[in-house]
C-alpha positions as a Python dict, from the first residue, in 0.01 Angstrom:
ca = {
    (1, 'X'): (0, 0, 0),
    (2, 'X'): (-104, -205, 337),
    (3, 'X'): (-482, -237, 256),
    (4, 'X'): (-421, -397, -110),
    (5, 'X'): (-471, -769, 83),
    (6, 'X'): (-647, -914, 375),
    (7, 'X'): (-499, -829, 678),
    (8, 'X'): (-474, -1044, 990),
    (9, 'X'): (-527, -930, 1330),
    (10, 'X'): (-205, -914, 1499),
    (11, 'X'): (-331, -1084, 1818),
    (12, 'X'): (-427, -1426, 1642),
    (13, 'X'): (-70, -1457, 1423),
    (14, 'X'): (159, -1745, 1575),
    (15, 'X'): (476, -1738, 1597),
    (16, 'X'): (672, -1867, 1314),
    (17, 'X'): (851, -2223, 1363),
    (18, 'X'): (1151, -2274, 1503),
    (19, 'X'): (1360, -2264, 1220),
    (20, 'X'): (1222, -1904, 1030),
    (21, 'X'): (1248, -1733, 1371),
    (22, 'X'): (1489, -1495, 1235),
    (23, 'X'): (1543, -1145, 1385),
    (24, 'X'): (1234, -962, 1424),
    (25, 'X'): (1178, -702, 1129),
    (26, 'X'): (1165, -355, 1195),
    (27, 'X'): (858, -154, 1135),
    (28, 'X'): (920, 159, 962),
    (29, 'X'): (667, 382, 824),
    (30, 'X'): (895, 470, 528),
    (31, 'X'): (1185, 300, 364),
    (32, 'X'): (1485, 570, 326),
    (33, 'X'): (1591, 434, -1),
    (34, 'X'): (1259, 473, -173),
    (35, 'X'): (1284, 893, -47),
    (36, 'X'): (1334, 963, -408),
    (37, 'X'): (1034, 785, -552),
    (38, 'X'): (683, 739, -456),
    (39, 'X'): (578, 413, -295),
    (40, 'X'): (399, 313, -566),
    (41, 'X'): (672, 324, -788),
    (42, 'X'): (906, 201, -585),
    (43, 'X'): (743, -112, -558),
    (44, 'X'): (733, -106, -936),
    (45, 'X'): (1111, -103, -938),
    (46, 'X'): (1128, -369, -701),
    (47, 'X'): (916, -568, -844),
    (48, 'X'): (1164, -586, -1164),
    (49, 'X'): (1408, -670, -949),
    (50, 'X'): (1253, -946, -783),
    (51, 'X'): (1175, -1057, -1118),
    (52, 'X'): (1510, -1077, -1220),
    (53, 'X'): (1631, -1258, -909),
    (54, 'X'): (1376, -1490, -972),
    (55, 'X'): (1382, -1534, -1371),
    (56, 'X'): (1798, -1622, -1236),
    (57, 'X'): (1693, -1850, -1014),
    (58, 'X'): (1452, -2031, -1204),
    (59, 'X'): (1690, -2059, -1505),
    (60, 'X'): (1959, -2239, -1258),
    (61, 'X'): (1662, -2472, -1134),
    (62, 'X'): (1565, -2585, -1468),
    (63, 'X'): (1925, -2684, -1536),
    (64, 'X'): (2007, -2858, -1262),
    (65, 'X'): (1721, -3061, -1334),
    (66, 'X'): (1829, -3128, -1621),
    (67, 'X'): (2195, -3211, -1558),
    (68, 'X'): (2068, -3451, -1264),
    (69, 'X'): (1778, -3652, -1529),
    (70, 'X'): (2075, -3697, -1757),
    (71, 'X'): (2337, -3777, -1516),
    (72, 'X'): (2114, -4048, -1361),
    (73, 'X'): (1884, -4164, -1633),
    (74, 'X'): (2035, -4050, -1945),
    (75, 'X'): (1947, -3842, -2222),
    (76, 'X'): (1612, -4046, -2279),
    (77, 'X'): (1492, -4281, -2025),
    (78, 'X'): (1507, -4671, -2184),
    (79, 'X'): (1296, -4938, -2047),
    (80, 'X'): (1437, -5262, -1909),
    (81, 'X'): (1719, -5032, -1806),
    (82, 'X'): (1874, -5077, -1424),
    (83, 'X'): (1915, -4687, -1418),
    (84, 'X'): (1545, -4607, -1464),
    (85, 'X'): (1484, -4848, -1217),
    (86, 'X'): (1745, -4737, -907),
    (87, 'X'): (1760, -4365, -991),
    (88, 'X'): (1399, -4284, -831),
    (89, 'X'): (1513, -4531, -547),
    (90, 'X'): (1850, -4326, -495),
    (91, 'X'): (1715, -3997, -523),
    (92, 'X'): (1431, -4072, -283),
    (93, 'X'): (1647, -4177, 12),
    (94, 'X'): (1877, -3877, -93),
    (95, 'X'): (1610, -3655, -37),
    (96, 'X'): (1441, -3809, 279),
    (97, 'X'): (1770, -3726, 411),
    (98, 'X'): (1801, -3340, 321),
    (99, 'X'): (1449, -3310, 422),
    (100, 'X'): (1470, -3477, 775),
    (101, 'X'): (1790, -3324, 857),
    (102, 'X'): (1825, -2988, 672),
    (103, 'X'): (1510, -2861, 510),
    (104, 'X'): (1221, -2949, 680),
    (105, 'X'): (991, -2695, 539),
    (106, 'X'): (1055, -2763, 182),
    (107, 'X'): (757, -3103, 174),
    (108, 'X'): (476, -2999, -47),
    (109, 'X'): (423, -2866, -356),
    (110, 'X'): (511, -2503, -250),
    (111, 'X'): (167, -2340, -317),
    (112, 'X'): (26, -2387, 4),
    (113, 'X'): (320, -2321, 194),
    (114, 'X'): (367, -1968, 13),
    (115, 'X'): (-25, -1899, 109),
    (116, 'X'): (53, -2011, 443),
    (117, 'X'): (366, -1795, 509),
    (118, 'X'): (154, -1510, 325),
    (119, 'X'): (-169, -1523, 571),
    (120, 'X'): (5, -1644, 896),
    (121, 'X'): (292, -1522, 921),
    (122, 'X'): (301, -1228, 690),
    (123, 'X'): (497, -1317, 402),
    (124, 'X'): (773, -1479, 580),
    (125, 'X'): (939, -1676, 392),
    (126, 'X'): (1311, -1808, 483),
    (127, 'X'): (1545, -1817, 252),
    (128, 'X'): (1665, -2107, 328),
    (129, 'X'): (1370, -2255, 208),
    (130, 'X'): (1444, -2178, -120),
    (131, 'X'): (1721, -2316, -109),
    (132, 'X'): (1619, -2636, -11),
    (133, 'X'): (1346, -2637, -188),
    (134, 'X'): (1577, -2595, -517),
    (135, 'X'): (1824, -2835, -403),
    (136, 'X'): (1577, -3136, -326),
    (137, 'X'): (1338, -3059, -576),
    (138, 'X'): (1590, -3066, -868),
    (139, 'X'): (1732, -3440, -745),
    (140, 'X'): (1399, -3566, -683),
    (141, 'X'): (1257, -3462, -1065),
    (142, 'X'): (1588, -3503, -1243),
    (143, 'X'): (1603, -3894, -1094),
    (144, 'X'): (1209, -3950, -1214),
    (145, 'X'): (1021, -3923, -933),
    (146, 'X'): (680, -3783, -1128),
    (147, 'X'): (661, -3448, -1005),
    (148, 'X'): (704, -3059, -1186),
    (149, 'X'): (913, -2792, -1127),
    (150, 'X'): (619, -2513, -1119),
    (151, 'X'): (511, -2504, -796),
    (152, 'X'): (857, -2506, -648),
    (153, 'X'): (928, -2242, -847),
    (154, 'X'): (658, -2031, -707),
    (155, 'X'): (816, -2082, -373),
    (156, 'X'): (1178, -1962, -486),
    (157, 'X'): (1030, -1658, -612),
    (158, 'X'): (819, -1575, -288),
    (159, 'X'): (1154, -1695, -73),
    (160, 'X'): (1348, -1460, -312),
    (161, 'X'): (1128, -1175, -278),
    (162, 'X'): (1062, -1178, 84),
    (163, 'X'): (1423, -1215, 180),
    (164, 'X'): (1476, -887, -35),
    (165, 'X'): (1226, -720, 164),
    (166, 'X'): (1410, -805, 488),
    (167, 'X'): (1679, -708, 360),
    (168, 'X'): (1521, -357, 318),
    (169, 'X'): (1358, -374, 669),
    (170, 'X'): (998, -366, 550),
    (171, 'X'): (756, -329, 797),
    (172, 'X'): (543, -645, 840),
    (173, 'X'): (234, -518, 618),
    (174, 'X'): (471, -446, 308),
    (175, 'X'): (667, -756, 306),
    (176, 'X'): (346, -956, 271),
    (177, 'X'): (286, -749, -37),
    (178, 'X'): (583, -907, -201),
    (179, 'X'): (513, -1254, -123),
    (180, 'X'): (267, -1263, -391),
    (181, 'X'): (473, -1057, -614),
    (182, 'X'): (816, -1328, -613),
    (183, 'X'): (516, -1624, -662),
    (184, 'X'): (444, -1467, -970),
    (185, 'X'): (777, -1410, -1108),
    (186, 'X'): (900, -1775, -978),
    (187, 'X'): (598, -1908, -1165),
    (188, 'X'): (621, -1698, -1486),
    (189, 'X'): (976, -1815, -1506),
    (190, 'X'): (884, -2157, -1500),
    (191, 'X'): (612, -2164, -1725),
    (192, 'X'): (765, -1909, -1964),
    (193, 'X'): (386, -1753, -1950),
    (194, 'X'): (296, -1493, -1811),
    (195, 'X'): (-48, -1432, -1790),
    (196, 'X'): (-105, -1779, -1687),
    (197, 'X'): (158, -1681, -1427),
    (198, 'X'): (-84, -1361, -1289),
    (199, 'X'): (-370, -1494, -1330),
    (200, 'X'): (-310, -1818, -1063),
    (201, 'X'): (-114, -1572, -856),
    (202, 'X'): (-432, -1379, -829),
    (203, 'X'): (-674, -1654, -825),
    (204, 'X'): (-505, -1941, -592),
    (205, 'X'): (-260, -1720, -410),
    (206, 'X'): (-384, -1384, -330),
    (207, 'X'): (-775, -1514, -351),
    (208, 'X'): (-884, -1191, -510),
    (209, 'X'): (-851, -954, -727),
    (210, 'X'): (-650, -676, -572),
    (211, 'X'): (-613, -356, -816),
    (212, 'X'): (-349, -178, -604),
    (213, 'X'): (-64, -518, -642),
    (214, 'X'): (-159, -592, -983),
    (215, 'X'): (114, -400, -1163),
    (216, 'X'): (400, -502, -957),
    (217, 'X'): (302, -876, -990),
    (218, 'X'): (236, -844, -1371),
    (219, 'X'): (627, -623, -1390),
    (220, 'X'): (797, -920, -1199),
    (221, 'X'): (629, -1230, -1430),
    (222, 'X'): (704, -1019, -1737),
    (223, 'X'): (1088, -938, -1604),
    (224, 'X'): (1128, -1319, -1519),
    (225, 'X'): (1021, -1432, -1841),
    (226, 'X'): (1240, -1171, -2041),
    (227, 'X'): (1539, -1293, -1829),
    (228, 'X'): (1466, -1691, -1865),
    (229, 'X'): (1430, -1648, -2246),
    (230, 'X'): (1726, -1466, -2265),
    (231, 'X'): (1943, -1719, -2111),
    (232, 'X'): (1705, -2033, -2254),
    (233, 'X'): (1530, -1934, -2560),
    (234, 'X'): (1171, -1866, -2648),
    (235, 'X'): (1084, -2227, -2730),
    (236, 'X'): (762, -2299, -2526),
    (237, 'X'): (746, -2594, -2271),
    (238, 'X'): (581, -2809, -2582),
    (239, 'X'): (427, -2686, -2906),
    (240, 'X'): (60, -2619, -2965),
    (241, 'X'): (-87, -2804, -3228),
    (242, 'X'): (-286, -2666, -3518),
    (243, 'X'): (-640, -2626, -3433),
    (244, 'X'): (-929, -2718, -3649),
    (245, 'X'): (-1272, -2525, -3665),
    (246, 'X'): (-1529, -2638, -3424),
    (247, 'X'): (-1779, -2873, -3574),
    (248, 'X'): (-2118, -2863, -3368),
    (249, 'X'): (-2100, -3208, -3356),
    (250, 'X'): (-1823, -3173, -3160),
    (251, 'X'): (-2013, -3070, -2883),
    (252, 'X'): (-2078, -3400, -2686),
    (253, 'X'): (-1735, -3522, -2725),
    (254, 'X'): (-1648, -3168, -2568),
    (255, 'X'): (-1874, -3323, -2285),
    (256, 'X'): (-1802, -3612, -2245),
    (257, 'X'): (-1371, -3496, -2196),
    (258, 'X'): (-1493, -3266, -1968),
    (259, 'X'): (-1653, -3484, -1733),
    (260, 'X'): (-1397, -3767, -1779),
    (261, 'X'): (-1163, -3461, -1668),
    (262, 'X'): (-1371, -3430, -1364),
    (263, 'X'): (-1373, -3797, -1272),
    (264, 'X'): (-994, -3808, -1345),
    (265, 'X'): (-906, -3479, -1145),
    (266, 'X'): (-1147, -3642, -836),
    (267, 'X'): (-968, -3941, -809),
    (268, 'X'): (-631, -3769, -842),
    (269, 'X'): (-738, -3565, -530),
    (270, 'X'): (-920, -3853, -330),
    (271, 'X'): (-608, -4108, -439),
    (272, 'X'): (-367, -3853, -271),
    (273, 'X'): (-602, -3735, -30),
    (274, 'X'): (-646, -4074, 121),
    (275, 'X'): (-307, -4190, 85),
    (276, 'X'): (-136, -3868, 293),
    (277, 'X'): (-302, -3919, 611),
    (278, 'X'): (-180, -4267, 682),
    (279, 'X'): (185, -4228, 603),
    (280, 'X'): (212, -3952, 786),
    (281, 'X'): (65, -4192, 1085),
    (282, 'X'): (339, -4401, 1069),
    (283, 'X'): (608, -4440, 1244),
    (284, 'X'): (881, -4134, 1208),
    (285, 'X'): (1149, -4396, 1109),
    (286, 'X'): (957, -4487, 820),
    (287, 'X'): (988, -4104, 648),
    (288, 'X'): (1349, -4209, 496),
    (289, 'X'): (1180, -4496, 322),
    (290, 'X'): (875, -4388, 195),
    (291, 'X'): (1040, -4134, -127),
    (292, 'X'): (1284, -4432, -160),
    (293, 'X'): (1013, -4673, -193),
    (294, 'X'): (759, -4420, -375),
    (295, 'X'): (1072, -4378, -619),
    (296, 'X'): (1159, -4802, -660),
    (297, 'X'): (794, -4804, -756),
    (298, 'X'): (804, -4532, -1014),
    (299, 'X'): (1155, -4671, -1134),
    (300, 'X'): (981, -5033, -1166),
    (301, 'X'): (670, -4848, -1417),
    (302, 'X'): (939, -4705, -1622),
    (303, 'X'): (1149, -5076, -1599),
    (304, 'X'): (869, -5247, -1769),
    (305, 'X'): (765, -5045, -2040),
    (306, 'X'): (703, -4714, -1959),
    (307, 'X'): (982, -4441, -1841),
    (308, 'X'): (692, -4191, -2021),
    (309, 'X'): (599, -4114, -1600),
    (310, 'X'): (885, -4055, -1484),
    (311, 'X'): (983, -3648, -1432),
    (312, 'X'): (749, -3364, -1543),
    (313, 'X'): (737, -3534, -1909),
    (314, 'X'): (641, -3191, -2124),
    (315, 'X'): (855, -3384, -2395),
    (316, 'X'): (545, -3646, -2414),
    (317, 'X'): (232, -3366, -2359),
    (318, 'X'): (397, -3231, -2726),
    (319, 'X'): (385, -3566, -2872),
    (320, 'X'): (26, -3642, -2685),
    (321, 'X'): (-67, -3334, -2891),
    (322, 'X'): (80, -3445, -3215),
    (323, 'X'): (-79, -3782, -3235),
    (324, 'X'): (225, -3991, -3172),
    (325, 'X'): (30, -4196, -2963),
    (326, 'X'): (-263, -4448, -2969),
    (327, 'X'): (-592, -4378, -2756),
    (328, 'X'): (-490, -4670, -2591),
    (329, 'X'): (-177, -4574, -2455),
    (330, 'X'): (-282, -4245, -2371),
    (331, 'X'): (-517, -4433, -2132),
    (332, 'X'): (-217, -4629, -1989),
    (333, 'X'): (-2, -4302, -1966),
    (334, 'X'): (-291, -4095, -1793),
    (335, 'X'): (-338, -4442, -1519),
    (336, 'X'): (28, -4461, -1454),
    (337, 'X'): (80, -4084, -1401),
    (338, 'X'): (-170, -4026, -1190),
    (339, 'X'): (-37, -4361, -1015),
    (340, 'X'): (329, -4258, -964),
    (341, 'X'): (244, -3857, -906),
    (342, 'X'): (70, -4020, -605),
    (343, 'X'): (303, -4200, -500),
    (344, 'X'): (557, -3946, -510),
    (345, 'X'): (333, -3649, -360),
    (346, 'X'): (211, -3870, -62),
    (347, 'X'): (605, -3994, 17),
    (348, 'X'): (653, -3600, 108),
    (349, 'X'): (912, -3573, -142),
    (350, 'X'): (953, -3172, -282),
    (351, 'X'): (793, -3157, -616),
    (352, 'X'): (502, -2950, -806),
    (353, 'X'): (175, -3116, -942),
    (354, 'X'): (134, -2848, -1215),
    (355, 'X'): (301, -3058, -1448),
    (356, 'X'): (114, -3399, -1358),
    (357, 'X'): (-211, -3249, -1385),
    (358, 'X'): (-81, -3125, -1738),
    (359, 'X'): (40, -3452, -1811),
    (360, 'X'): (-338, -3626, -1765),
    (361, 'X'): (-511, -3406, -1884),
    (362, 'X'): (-325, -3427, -2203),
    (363, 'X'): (-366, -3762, -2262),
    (364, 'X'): (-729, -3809, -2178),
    (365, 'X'): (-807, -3567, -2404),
    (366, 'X'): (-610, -3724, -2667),
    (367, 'X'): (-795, -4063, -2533),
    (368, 'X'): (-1158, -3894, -2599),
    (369, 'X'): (-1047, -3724, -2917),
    (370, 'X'): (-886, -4061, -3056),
    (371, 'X'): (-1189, -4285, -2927),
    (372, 'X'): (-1445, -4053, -3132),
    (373, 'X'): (-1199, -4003, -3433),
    (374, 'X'): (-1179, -4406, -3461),
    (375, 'X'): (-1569, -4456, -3427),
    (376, 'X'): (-1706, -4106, -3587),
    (377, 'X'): (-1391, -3952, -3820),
    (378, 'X'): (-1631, -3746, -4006),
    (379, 'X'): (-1735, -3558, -3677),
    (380, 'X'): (-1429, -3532, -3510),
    (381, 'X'): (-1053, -3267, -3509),
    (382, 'X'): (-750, -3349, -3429),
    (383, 'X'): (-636, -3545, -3137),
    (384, 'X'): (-412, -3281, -3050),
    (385, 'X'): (-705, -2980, -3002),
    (386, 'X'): (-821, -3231, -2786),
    (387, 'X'): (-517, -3288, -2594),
    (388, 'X'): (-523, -2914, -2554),
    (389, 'X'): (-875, -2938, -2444),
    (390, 'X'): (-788, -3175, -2164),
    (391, 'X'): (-469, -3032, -2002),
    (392, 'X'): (-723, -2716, -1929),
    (393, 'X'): (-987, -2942, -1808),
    (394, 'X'): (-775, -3168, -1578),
    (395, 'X'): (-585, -2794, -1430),
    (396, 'X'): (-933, -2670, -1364),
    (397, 'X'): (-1011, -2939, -1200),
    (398, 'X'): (-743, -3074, -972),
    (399, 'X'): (-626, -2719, -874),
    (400, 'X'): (-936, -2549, -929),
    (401, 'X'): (-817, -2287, -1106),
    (402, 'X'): (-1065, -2199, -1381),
    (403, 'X'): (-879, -1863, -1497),
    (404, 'X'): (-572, -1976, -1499),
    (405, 'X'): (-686, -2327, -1741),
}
């Protein structure tokens, strides 16, 4: 089971930072509970387990972000309202503080970190990350700040599953199998897919296909899922519209979305990848301001006209889908949201960009799909295969995951 990923010499791993420097874990060549059972299916077993943990976790996280969006904004964010405008604001400076003084491992979206603790140091993952990461994540969606609950996710489930595996005292080369294994679960569990689930595990996370890992990371996404449907339902994160036969004359509006998807997803990466550098240049003072002002910004969008940004907004990728929304204003939604995910991602405030990238995509397909439906209507679908069209495009794109999309 040690040769199913890349290993890393020993001599070139650093140590861990000061706060995951735990107690060293033992190396044994065989764990005493798993006498009974092969290693291969005791990983099998475990990998239920951590799917269960995780599917639990996931469910609580999705609640509390919840209970905090309608505790601050309400059930439906209202323009012109002084609570879309100061929740973002409040919640910023509430998580600037947990960061900076409790968590300081939880910025990010959570993928990189889990690749990080997978390839350097060797699937260690604290748990007190994860619960950080659940803690300030859920404030900073649930008050608006335009970020998704994915990605963190992903990191509970790898936190989850590696603090299981200390637990057990795996030796160093097993517990960064399960790294990868929790990441799927978290991720399934959040998505409530998963395939999709597995298949960026595998692509993003792992970086290849690895044959020997592949069940246990397909038995903890499926175990997840079972357990967050059980508790939330099997309604999907929004509904997929009816799709209509494609017309060859279709094909250059197919085209012409995918390479407004590329422009978009570029300047969603070179918007956040200029941005990033320079705040973190400033002075350390400034890092309890900047999610407080990212957040006053976002509240001010949603204060004059258009709360639509604000959180992971699946609610408005359904109605982007079911033509509840002029091309025009799917052009303003897809501006903003790229706009205030920015803003929010740059500030260093704990959040996933699965859902943003969703989000645009979404509505500039509906944008391309409306535009050639008001000029050419005998050529053209629905707006809503369109939509559909997009939110793969735009995922492909700005996480450059074509599998997954």
């Amino acid at each position: 089971m040690t040769d199913f990923l890349p290993t890393t010499p020993a001599t070139s791993t650093p140590s861990p930072p000061s706060e995951i420097s735990a107690p060293k874990i033992r190396s044994h060549r065989h764990f005493s509970i798993a006498a009974p059972l092969s290693e291969e299916r005791f990983f099998l077993v475990l990998a239920v387990f951590i799917g269960i943990f995780s599917g639990l976790a996931v469910v609580c996280f999705r609640l509390a972000i919840d209970w905090t969006r309608i505790g601050l904004l309400g059930p439906a964010p209202e323009p012109h309202s002084l609570r879309v405008l100061l929740a973002p604001f409040l919640g910023g400076l509430l998580v600037a503080v947990l960061v900076i003084h409790f968590f300081p491992l939880v910025r990010g979206s959570g993928v990189n970190q889990t690749k990080a603790a997978l390839y350097i140091f060797n699937g260690y993952i604290p748990f007190r990350t994860a619960v950080g990461k659940f803690i300030t994540a859920a404030i900073a969606i649930g008050s608006g700040h335009s970020l998704g609950p994915e990605d963190p996710s992903l990191q509970i489930g790898a936190s989850i599953a590696s603090a299981l595996g200390r637990r057990m005292d795996f030796s160093r080369d097993k517990l960064r199998l399960l790294a990868p294994i929790g990441a799927a679960a978290g991720l399934a569990a959040a998505f409530n897919a998963p395939i999709s689930a597995v298949l960026f595990v595998i692509e993003e996370v792992i970086g290849r296909w690895s044959a020997g890992i592949l069940g246990s990371v397909v038995l903890a996404a499926i175990s997840s899922v079972v357990v967050v449907r059980g508790f939330l339902g099997t309604q999907p994160l929004f509904r997929i519209p009816p799709l209509t036969v494609f017309r060859p004359g279709e094909l250059l509006a197919y085209i012409v979305l995918g390479v407004i998807g590329g422009f978009g997803a570029v300047i969603f990466a070179k918007a956040i990848g200029y941005l990033r550098p320079r705040l973190r240049r400033l002075p350390a003072s400034t890092q309890y301001l900047q999610p407080a002002l990212a957040g006053l910004l976002i509240g001010a969008i949603g204060y004059l006209g258009e709360p639509q940004v604000m959180g992971a907004g699946y609610e408005y990728i359904d109605q982007a889908m079911h033509d509840q929304f002029t091309w025009k204003l799917l052009l303003v939604f897809a501006g903003l949201k790229i706009l205030a995910t920015t803003l929010s991602f740059v500030s260093g405030t704990p959040g996933g960009m699965f859902a943003p990238a969703l989000f645009v995509g979404a509505m500039l397909g509906g944008a391309v799909g409306g535009v050639e439906r008001h000029f050419y209507p005998h050529l053209t679908g629905t707006t809503g295969t369109y939509a559909l069209v997009g939110v793969g495009v735009l995922f492909a794109g700005f996480l450059r995951a074509p599998m997954t999309s």
